[in-house]
JSON list of C-alpha atoms in Angstrom, two decimals:
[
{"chain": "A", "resi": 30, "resn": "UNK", "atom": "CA", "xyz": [29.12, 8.92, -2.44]},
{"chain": "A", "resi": 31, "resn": "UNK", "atom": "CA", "xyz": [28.95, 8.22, 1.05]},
{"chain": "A", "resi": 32, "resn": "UNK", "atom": "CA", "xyz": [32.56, 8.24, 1.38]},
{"chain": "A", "resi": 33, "resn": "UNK", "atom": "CA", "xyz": [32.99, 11.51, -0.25]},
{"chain": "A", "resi": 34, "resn": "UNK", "atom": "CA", "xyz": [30.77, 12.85, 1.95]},
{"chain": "A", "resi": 35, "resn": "UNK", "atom": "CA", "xyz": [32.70, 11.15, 4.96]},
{"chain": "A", "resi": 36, "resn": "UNK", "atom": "CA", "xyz": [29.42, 8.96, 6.43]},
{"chain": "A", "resi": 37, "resn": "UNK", "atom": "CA", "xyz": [29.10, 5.65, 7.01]},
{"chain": "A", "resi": 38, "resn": "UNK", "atom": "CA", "xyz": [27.65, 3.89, 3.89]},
{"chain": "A", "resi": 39, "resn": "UNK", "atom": "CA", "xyz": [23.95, 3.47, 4.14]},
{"chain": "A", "resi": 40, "resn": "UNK", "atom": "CA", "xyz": [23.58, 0.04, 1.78]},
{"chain": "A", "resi": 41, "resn": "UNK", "atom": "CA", "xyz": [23.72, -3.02, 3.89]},
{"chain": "A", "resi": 42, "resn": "UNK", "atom": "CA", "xyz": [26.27, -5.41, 2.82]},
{"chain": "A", "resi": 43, "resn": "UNK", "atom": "CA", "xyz": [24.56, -8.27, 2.46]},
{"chain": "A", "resi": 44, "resn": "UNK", "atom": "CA", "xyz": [20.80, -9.65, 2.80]},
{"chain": "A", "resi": 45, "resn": "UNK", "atom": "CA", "xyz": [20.86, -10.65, 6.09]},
{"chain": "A", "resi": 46, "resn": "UNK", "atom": "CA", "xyz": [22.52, -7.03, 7.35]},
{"chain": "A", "resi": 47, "resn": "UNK", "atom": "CA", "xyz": [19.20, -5.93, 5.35]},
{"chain": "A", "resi": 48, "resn": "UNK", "atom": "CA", "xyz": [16.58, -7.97, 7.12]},
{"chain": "A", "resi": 49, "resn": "UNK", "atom": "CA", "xyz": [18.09, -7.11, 10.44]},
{"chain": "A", "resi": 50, "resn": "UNK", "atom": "CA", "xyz": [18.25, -3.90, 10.23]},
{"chain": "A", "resi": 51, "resn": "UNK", "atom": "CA", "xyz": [14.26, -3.95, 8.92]},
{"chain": "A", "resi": 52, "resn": "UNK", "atom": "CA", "xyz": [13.11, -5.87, 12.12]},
{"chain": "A", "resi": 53, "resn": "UNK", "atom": "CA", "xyz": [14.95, -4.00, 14.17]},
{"chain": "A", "resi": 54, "resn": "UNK", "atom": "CA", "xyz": [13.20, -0.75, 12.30]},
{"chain": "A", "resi": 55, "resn": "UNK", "atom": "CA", "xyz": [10.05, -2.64, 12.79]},
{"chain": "A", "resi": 56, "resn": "UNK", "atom": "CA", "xyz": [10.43, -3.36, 16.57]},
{"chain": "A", "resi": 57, "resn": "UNK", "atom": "CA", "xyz": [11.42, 0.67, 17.27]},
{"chain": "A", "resi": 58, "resn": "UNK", "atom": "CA", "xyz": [7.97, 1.59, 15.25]},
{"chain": "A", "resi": 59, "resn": "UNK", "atom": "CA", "xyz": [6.05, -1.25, 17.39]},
{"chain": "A", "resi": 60, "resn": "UNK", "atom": "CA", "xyz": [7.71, 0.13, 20.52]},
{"chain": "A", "resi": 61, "resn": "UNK", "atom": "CA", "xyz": [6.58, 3.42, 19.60]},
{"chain": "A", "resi": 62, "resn": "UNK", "atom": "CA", "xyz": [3.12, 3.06, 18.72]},
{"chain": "A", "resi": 63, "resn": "UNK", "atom": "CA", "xyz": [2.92, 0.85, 21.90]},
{"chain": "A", "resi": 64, "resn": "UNK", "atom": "CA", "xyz": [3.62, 4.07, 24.23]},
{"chain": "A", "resi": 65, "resn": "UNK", "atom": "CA", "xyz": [2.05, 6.71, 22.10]},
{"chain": "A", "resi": 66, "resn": "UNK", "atom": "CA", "xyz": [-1.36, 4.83, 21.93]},
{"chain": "A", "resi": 67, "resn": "UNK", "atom": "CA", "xyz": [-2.70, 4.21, 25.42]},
{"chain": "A", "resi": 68, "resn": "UNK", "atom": "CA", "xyz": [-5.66, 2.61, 23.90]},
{"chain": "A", "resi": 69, "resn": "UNK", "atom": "CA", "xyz": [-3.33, -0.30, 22.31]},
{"chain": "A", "resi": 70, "resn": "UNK", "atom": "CA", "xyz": [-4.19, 0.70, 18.91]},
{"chain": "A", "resi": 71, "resn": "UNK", "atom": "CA", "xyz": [-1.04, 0.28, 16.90]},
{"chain": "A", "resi": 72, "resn": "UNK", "atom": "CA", "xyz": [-1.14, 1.10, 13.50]},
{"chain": "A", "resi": 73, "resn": "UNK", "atom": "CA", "xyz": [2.13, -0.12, 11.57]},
{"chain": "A", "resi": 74, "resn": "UNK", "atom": "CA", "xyz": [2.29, -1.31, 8.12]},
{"chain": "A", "resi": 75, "resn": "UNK", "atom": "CA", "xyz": [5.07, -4.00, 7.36]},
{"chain": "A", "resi": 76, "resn": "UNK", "atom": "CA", "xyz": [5.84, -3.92, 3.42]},
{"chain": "A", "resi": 77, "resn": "UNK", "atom": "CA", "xyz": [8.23, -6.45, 2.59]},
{"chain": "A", "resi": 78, "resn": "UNK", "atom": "CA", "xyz": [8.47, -9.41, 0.20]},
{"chain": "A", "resi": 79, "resn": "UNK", "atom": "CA", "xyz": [9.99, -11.13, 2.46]},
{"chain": "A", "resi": 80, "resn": "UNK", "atom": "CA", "xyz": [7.83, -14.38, 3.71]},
{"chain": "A", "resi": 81, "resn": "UNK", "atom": "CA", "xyz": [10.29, -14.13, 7.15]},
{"chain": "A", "resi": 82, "resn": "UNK", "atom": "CA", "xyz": [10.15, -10.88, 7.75]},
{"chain": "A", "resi": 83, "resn": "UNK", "atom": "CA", "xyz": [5.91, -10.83, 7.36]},
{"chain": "A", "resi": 84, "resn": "UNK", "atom": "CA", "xyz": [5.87, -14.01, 10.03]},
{"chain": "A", "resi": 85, "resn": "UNK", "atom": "CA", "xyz": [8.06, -12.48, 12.22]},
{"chain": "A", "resi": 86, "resn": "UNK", "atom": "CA", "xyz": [6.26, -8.65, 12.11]},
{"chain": "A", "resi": 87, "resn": "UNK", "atom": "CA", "xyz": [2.90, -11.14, 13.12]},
{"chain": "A", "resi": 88, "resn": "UNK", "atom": "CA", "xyz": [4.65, -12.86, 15.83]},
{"chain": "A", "resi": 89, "resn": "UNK", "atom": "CA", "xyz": [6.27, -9.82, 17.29]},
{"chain": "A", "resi": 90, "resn": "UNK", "atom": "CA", "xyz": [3.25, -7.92, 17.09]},
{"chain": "A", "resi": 91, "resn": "UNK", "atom": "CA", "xyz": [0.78, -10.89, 18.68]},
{"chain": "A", "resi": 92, "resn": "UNK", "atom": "CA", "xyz": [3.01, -10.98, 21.71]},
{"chain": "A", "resi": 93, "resn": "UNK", "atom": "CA", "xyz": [2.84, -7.48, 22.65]},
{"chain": "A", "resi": 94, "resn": "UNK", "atom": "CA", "xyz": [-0.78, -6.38, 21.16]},
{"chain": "A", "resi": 95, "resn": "UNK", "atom": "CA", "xyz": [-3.58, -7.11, 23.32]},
{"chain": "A", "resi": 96, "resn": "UNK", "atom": "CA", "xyz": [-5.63, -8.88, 21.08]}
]
């Protein structure tokens, strides 16, 4: 469909194009949050199955939250 359409293909090619592009989704929502909140109350939900991508949303968010 995409290519009827004449975009880029939105599916990922493989799992580890997928969990990229996730943490990098999740970093650009952390960033956000970050700069909207000047109280340092971010509010993101990470859904994911993946055990990986849960430890590093924790780690990434410990060393930037002021907790």
């Amino acid at each position: 469909r995409a290519v009827d359409l004449d975009y880029d293909d939105p599916i990922h090619p493989n799992f580890e194009a997928t969990t990229e592009s996730y943490h990098r989704a999740f970093m650009i929502a952390l960033e956000h949050a970050k700069k909207t909140d000047p109280n340092n109350k971010i509010h993101v939900i990470v859904a994911s199955h993946n055990e990986k991508t849960v430890e590093f949303a924790l780690k990434t968010y410990l060393s930037i939250a002021d907790v």
